[in-house]
Coordinates of C-alpha atoms in Angstrom, one line a residue:
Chain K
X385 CA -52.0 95.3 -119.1
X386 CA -50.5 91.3 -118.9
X387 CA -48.5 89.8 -121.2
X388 CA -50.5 88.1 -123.5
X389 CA -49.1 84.6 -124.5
X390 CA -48.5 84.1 -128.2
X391 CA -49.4 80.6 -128.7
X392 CA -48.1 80.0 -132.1
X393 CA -44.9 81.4 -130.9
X394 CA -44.7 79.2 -127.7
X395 CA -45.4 76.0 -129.9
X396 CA -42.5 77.0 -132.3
X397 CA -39.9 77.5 -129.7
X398 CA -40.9 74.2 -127.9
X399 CA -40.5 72.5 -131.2
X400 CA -37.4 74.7 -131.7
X401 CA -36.0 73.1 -128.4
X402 CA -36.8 69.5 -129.5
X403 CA -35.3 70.1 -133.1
X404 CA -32.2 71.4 -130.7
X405 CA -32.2 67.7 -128.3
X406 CA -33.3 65.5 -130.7
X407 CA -30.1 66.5 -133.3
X408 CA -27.2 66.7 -130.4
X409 CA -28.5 64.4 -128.0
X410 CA -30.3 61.9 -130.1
X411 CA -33.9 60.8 -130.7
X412 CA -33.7 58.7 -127.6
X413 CA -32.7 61.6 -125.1
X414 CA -36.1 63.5 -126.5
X415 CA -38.3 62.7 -123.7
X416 CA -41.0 65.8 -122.7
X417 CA -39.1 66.4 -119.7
X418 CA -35.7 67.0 -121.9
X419 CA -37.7 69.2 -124.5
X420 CA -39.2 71.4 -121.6
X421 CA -35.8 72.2 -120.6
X422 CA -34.2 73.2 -123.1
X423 CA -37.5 75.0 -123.9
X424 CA -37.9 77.0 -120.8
X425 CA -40.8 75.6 -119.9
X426 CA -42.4 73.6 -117.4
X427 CA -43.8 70.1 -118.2
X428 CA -46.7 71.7 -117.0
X429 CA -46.7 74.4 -119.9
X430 CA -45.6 71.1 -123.0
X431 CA -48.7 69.7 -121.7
X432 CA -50.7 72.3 -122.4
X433 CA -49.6 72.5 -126.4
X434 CA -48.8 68.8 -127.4
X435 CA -50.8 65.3 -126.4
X436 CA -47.8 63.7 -126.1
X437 CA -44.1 63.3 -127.2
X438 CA -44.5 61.5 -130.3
X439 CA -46.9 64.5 -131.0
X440 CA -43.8 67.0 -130.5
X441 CA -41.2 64.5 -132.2
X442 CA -43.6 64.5 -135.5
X443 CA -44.3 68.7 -135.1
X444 CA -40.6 68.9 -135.2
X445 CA -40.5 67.3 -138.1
X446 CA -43.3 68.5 -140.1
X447 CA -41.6 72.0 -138.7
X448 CA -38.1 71.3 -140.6
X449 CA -40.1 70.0 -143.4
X450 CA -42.0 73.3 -143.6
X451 CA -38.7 75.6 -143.5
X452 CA -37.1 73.0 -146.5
X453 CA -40.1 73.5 -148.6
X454 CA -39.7 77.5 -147.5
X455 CA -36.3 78.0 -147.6
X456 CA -36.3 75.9 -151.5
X457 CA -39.3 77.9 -153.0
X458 CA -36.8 81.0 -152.3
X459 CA -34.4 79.1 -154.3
X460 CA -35.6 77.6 -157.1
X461 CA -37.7 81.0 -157.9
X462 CA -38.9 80.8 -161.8
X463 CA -36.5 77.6 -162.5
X464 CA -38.0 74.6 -164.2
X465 CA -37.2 71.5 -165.2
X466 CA -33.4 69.8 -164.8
X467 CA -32.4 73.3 -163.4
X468 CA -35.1 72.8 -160.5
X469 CA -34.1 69.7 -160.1
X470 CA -30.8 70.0 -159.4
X471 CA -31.4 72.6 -156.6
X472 CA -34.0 70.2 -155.4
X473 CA -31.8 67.2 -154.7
X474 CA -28.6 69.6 -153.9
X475 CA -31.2 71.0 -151.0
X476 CA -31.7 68.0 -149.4
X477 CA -28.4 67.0 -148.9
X478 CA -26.4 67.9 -145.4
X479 CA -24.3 70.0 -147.5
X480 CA -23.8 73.5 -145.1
X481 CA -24.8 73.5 -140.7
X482 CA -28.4 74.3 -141.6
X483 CA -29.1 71.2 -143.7
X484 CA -26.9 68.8 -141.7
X485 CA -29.3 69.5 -138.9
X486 CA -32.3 68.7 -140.8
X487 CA -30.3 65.3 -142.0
X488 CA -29.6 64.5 -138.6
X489 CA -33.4 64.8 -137.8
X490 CA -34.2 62.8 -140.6
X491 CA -31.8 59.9 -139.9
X492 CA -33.1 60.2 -136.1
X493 CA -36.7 59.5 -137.4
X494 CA -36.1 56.5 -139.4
X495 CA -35.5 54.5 -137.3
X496 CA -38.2 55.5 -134.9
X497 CA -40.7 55.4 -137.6
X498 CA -39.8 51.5 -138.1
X499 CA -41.3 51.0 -134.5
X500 CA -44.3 53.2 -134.6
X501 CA -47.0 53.1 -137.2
X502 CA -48.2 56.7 -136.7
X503 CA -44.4 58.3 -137.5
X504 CA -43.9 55.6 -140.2
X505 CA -47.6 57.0 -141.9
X506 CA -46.0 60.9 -141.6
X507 CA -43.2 60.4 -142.4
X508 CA -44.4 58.9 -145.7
X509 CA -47.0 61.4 -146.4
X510 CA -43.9 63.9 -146.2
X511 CA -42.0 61.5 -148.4
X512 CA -44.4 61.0 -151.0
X513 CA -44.6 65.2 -151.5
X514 CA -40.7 65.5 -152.3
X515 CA -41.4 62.3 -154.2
X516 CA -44.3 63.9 -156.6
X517 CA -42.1 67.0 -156.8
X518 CA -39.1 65.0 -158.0
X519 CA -40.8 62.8 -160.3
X520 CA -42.4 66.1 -162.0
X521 CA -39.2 67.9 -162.5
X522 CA -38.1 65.3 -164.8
X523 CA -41.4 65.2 -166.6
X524 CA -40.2 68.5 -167.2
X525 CA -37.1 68.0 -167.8
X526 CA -38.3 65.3 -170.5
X527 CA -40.6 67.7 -171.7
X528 CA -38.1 69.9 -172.7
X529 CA -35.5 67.6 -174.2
X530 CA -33.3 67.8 -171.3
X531 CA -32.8 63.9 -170.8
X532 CA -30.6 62.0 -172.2
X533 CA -32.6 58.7 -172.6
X534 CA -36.0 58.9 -173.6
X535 CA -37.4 55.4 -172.7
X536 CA -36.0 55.5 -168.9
X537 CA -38.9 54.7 -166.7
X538 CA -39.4 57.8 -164.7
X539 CA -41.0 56.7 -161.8
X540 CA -37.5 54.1 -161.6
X541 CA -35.3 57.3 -161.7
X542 CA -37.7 59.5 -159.5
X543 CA -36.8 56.4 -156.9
X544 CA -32.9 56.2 -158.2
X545 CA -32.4 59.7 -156.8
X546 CA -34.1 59.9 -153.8
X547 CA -32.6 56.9 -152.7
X548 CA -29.1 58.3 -153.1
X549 CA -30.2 61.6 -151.5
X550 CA -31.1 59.5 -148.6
X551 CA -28.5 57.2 -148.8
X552 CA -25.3 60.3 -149.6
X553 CA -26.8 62.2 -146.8
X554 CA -26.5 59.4 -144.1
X555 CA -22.8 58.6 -145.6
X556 CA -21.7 62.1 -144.8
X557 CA -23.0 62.5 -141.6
X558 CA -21.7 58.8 -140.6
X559 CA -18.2 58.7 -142.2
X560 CA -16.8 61.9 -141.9
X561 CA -13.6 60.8 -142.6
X562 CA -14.5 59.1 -145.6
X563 CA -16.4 61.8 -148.0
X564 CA -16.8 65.5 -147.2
X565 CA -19.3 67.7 -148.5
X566 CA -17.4 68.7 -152.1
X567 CA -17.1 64.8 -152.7
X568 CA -21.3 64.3 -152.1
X569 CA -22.2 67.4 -154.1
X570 CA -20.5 65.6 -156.8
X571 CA -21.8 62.6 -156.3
X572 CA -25.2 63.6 -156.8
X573 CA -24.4 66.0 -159.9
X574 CA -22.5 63.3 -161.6
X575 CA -26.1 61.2 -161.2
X576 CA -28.1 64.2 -162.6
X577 CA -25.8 64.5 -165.9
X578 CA -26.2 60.8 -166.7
X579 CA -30.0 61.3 -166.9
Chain C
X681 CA -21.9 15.0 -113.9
X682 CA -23.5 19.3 -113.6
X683 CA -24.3 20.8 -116.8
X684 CA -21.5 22.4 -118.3
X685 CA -21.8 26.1 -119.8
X686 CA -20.9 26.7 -122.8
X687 CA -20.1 30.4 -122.4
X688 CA -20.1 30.9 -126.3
X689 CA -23.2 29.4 -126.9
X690 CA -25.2 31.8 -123.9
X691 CA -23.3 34.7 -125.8
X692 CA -24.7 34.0 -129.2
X693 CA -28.1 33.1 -127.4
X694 CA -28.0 36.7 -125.5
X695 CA -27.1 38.7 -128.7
X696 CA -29.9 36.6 -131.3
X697 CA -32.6 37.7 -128.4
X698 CA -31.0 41.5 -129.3
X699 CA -31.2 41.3 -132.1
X700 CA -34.9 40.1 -132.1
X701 CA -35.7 42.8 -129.8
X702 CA -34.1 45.8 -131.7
X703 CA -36.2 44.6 -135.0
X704 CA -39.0 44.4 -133.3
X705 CA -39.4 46.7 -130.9
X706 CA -36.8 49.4 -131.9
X707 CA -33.2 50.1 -130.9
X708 CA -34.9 52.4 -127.4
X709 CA -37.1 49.4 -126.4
X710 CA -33.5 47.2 -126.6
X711 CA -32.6 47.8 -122.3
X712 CA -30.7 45.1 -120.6
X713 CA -34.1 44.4 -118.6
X714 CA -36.1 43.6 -122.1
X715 CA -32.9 41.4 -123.8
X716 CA -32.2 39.3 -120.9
X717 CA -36.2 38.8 -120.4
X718 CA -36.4 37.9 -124.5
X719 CA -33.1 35.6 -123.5
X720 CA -34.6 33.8 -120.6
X721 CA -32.2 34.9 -118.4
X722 CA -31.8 36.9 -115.4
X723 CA -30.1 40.9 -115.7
X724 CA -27.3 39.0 -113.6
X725 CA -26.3 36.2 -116.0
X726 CA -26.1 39.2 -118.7
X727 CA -23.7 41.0 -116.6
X728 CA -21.3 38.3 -117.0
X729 CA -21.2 38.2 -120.3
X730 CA -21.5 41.8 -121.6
X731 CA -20.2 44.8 -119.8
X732 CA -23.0 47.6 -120.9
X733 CA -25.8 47.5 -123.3
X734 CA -23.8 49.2 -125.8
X735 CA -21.3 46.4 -125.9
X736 CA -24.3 44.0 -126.4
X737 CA -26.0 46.2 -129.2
X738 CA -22.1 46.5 -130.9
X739 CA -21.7 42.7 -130.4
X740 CA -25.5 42.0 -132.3
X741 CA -24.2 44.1 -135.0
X742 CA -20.7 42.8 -135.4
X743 CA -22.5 39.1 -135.2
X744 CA -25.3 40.0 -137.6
X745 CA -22.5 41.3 -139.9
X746 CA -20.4 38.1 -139.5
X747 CA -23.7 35.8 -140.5
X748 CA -23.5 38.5 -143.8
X749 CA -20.2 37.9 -144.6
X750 CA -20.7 33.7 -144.3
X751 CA -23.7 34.0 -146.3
X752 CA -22.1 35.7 -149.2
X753 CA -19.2 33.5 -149.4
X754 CA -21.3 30.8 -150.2
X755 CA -23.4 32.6 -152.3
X756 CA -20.0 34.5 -154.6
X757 CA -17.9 31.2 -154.2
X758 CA -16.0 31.4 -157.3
X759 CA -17.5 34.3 -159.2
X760 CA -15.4 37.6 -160.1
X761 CA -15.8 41.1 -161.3
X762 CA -19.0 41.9 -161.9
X763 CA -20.7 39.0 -161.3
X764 CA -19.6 38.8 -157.5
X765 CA -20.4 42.9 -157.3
X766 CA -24.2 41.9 -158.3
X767 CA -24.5 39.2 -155.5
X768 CA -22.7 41.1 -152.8
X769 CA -25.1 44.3 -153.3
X770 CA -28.5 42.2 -153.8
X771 CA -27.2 40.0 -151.0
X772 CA -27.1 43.7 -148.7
X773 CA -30.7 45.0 -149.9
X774 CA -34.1 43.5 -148.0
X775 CA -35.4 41.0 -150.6
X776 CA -35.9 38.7 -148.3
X777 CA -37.2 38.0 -144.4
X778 CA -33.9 37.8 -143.1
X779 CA -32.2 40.2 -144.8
X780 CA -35.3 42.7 -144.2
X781 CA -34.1 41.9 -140.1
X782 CA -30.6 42.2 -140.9
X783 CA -31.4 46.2 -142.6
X784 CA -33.8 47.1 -140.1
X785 CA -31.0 46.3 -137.5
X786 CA -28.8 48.4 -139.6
X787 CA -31.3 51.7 -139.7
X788 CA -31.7 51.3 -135.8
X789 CA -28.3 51.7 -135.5
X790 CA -27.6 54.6 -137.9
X791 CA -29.7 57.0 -135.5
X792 CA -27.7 55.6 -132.5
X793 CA -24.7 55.9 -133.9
X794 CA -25.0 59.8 -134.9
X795 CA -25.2 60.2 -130.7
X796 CA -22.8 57.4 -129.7
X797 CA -18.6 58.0 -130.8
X798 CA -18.4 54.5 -129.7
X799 CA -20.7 52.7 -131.8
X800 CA -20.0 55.3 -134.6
X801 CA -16.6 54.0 -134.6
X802 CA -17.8 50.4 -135.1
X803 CA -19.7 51.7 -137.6
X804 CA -17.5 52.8 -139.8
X805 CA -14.4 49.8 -139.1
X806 CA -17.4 47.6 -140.7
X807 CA -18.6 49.8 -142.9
X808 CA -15.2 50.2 -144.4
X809 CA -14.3 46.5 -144.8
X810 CA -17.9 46.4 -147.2
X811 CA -16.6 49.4 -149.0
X812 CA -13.2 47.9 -149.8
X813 CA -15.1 44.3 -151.0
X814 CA -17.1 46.7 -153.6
X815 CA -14.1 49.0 -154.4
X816 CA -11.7 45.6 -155.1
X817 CA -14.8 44.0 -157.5
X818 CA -15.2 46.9 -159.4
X819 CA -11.5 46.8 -160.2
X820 CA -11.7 43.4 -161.0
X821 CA -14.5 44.6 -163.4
X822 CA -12.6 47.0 -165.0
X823 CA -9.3 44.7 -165.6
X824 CA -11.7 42.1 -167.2
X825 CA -13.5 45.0 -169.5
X826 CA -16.8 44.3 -168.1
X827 CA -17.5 48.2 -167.5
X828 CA -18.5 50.4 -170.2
X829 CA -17.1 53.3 -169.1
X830 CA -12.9 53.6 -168.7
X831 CA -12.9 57.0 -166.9
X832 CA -15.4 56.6 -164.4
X833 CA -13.5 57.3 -160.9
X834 CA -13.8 53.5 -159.2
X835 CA -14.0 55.7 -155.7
X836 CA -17.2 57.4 -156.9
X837 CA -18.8 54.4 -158.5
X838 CA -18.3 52.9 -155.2
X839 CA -19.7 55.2 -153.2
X840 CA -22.5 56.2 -155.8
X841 CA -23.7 52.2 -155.2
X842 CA -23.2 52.0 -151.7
X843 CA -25.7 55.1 -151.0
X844 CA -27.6 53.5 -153.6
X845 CA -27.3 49.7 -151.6
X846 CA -28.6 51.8 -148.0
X847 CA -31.2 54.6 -150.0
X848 CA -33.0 51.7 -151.8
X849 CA -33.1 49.5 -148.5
X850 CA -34.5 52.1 -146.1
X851 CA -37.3 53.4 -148.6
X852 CA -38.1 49.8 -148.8
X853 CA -38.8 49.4 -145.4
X854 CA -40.1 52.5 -144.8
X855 CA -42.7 53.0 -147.9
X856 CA -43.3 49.1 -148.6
X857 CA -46.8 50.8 -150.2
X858 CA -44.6 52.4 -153.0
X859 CA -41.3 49.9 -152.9
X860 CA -41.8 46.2 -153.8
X861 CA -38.8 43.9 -153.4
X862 CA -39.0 43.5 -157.0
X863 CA -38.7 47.0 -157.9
X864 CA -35.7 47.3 -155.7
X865 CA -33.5 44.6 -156.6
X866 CA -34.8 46.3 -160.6
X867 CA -33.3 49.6 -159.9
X868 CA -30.0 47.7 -158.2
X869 CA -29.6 45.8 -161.2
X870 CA -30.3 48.9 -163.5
X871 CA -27.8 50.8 -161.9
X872 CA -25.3 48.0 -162.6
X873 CA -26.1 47.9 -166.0
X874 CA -25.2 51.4 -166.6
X875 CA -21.3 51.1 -165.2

């Protein structure tokens, strides 16, 4: 009897492979040809799965989005509020191997998505869902007496966070030398107990 | 009497058509074909000037930084403490057209520099020079009593702002349906109101 081909399987290790070029060779060095390699595969057989490279490039990323969202439900399990929250932000930071490589395919995209409208429109449909997860945790949070201040504008804090997620996560992976991974983790939880 | 060069002058010209191209057309679209064409001048003429296109791309963001730096002595000239932190931090978010091209040059090369030692190194030699400026105003805060807290680490305010200063610029650019300019240089200034 052949081998029958798993498709879903053969799309995941191609976007494997371009998770694997796009974070050690940069977002640049990505092209099809680069992907297929690393994949295994023949040109030929990318062809067959994805329209084009920006299709791959945004799989990829909808991919490492997917295992975030995965890998979080797992551990947040039956928290709520500031407690949620905290794993939340913590999560999205580059602060073990696993999560530096999903920083380092975030940084690649953003500047990508600044030259092409059709990564700039995913990338903000993903960024709008960690958004409205954010911003609910601290209605929670509220809810339950857990903040601080009571007249802070949440929507202004939902943005104060994720802009220092974003913006801790591309100091560590940039300046090494200047924080490490203790120094960002407290960072953000010195942000969370001013709330 | 022949024309005379004036070698600094092409320089400048070559790195301003850089710089146009990167923010328009993304740090990948930036070759040496596509900034001597934007330039006006033939791959040859560049040659002379600029040894690779990474030492063009490093000299666009070294000069970009430079116009920074005049700006903002004009615009501090005088003020201390606090008051010179608040301009220096609005003065490096995207509140404006040419600021919005000097942070999108900035994002295009933070992806670059996660493949590239070389510019990663330039990278951080400017990036430290900005952290010091912040670092030395926040002191000057402190020894006037202009912050409300005495125990707050100066290193961790510094760096909390400074993700703050490159979080808040990216999500600008990138969700300009959720960010205005407005809201932005609102969170910066709420954040300094809470040191």
């Amino acid at each position: 009897m052949p081998k029958i081909v798993d498709h879903d399987e053969r799309r995941r290790e191609v976007l494997s492979a371009a998770r694997r070029v796009i974070v050690r060779d940069g977002i640049d060095a990505a092209t099809t040809r680069a992907i297929a390699k690393e994949a295994g595969y023949s040109n030929g057989v990318l062809a067959h799965y994805f329209a084009d490279k920006d299709e791959i490039l945004l799989s990829a990323l909808r991919q490492s989005h997917q295992r975030i969202r995965d890998r979080l439900t797992r551990k947040v399990e039956g928290a709520t509020g500031l407690a949620a929250l905290r794993e939340l932000l913590l999560d999205n930071l580059p602060l073990d191997a696993e999560r530096t490589q999903e920083s380092r395919l975030e940084v690649s995209f953003w500047s990508r998505s600044l030259a092409s409208e059709r990564l700039a429109e995913v990338q903000r449909t993903e960024a709008d869902e960690l958004r409205a997860a954010v911003r609910d945790l601290l209605a929670q949070a509220r809810a339950a007496g857990e903040l601080r201040s009571t007249d802070d504008n949440l929507d202004d804090l939902t943005e104060h966070l994720l802009a220092l997620v974003d913006g801790l996560s591309l100091h560590l992976l940039l300046y090494p030398g200047r924080l490490r991974r203790v120094d960002v983790e407290r960072l953000m939880l010195q942000a969370l107990d001013r709330l």
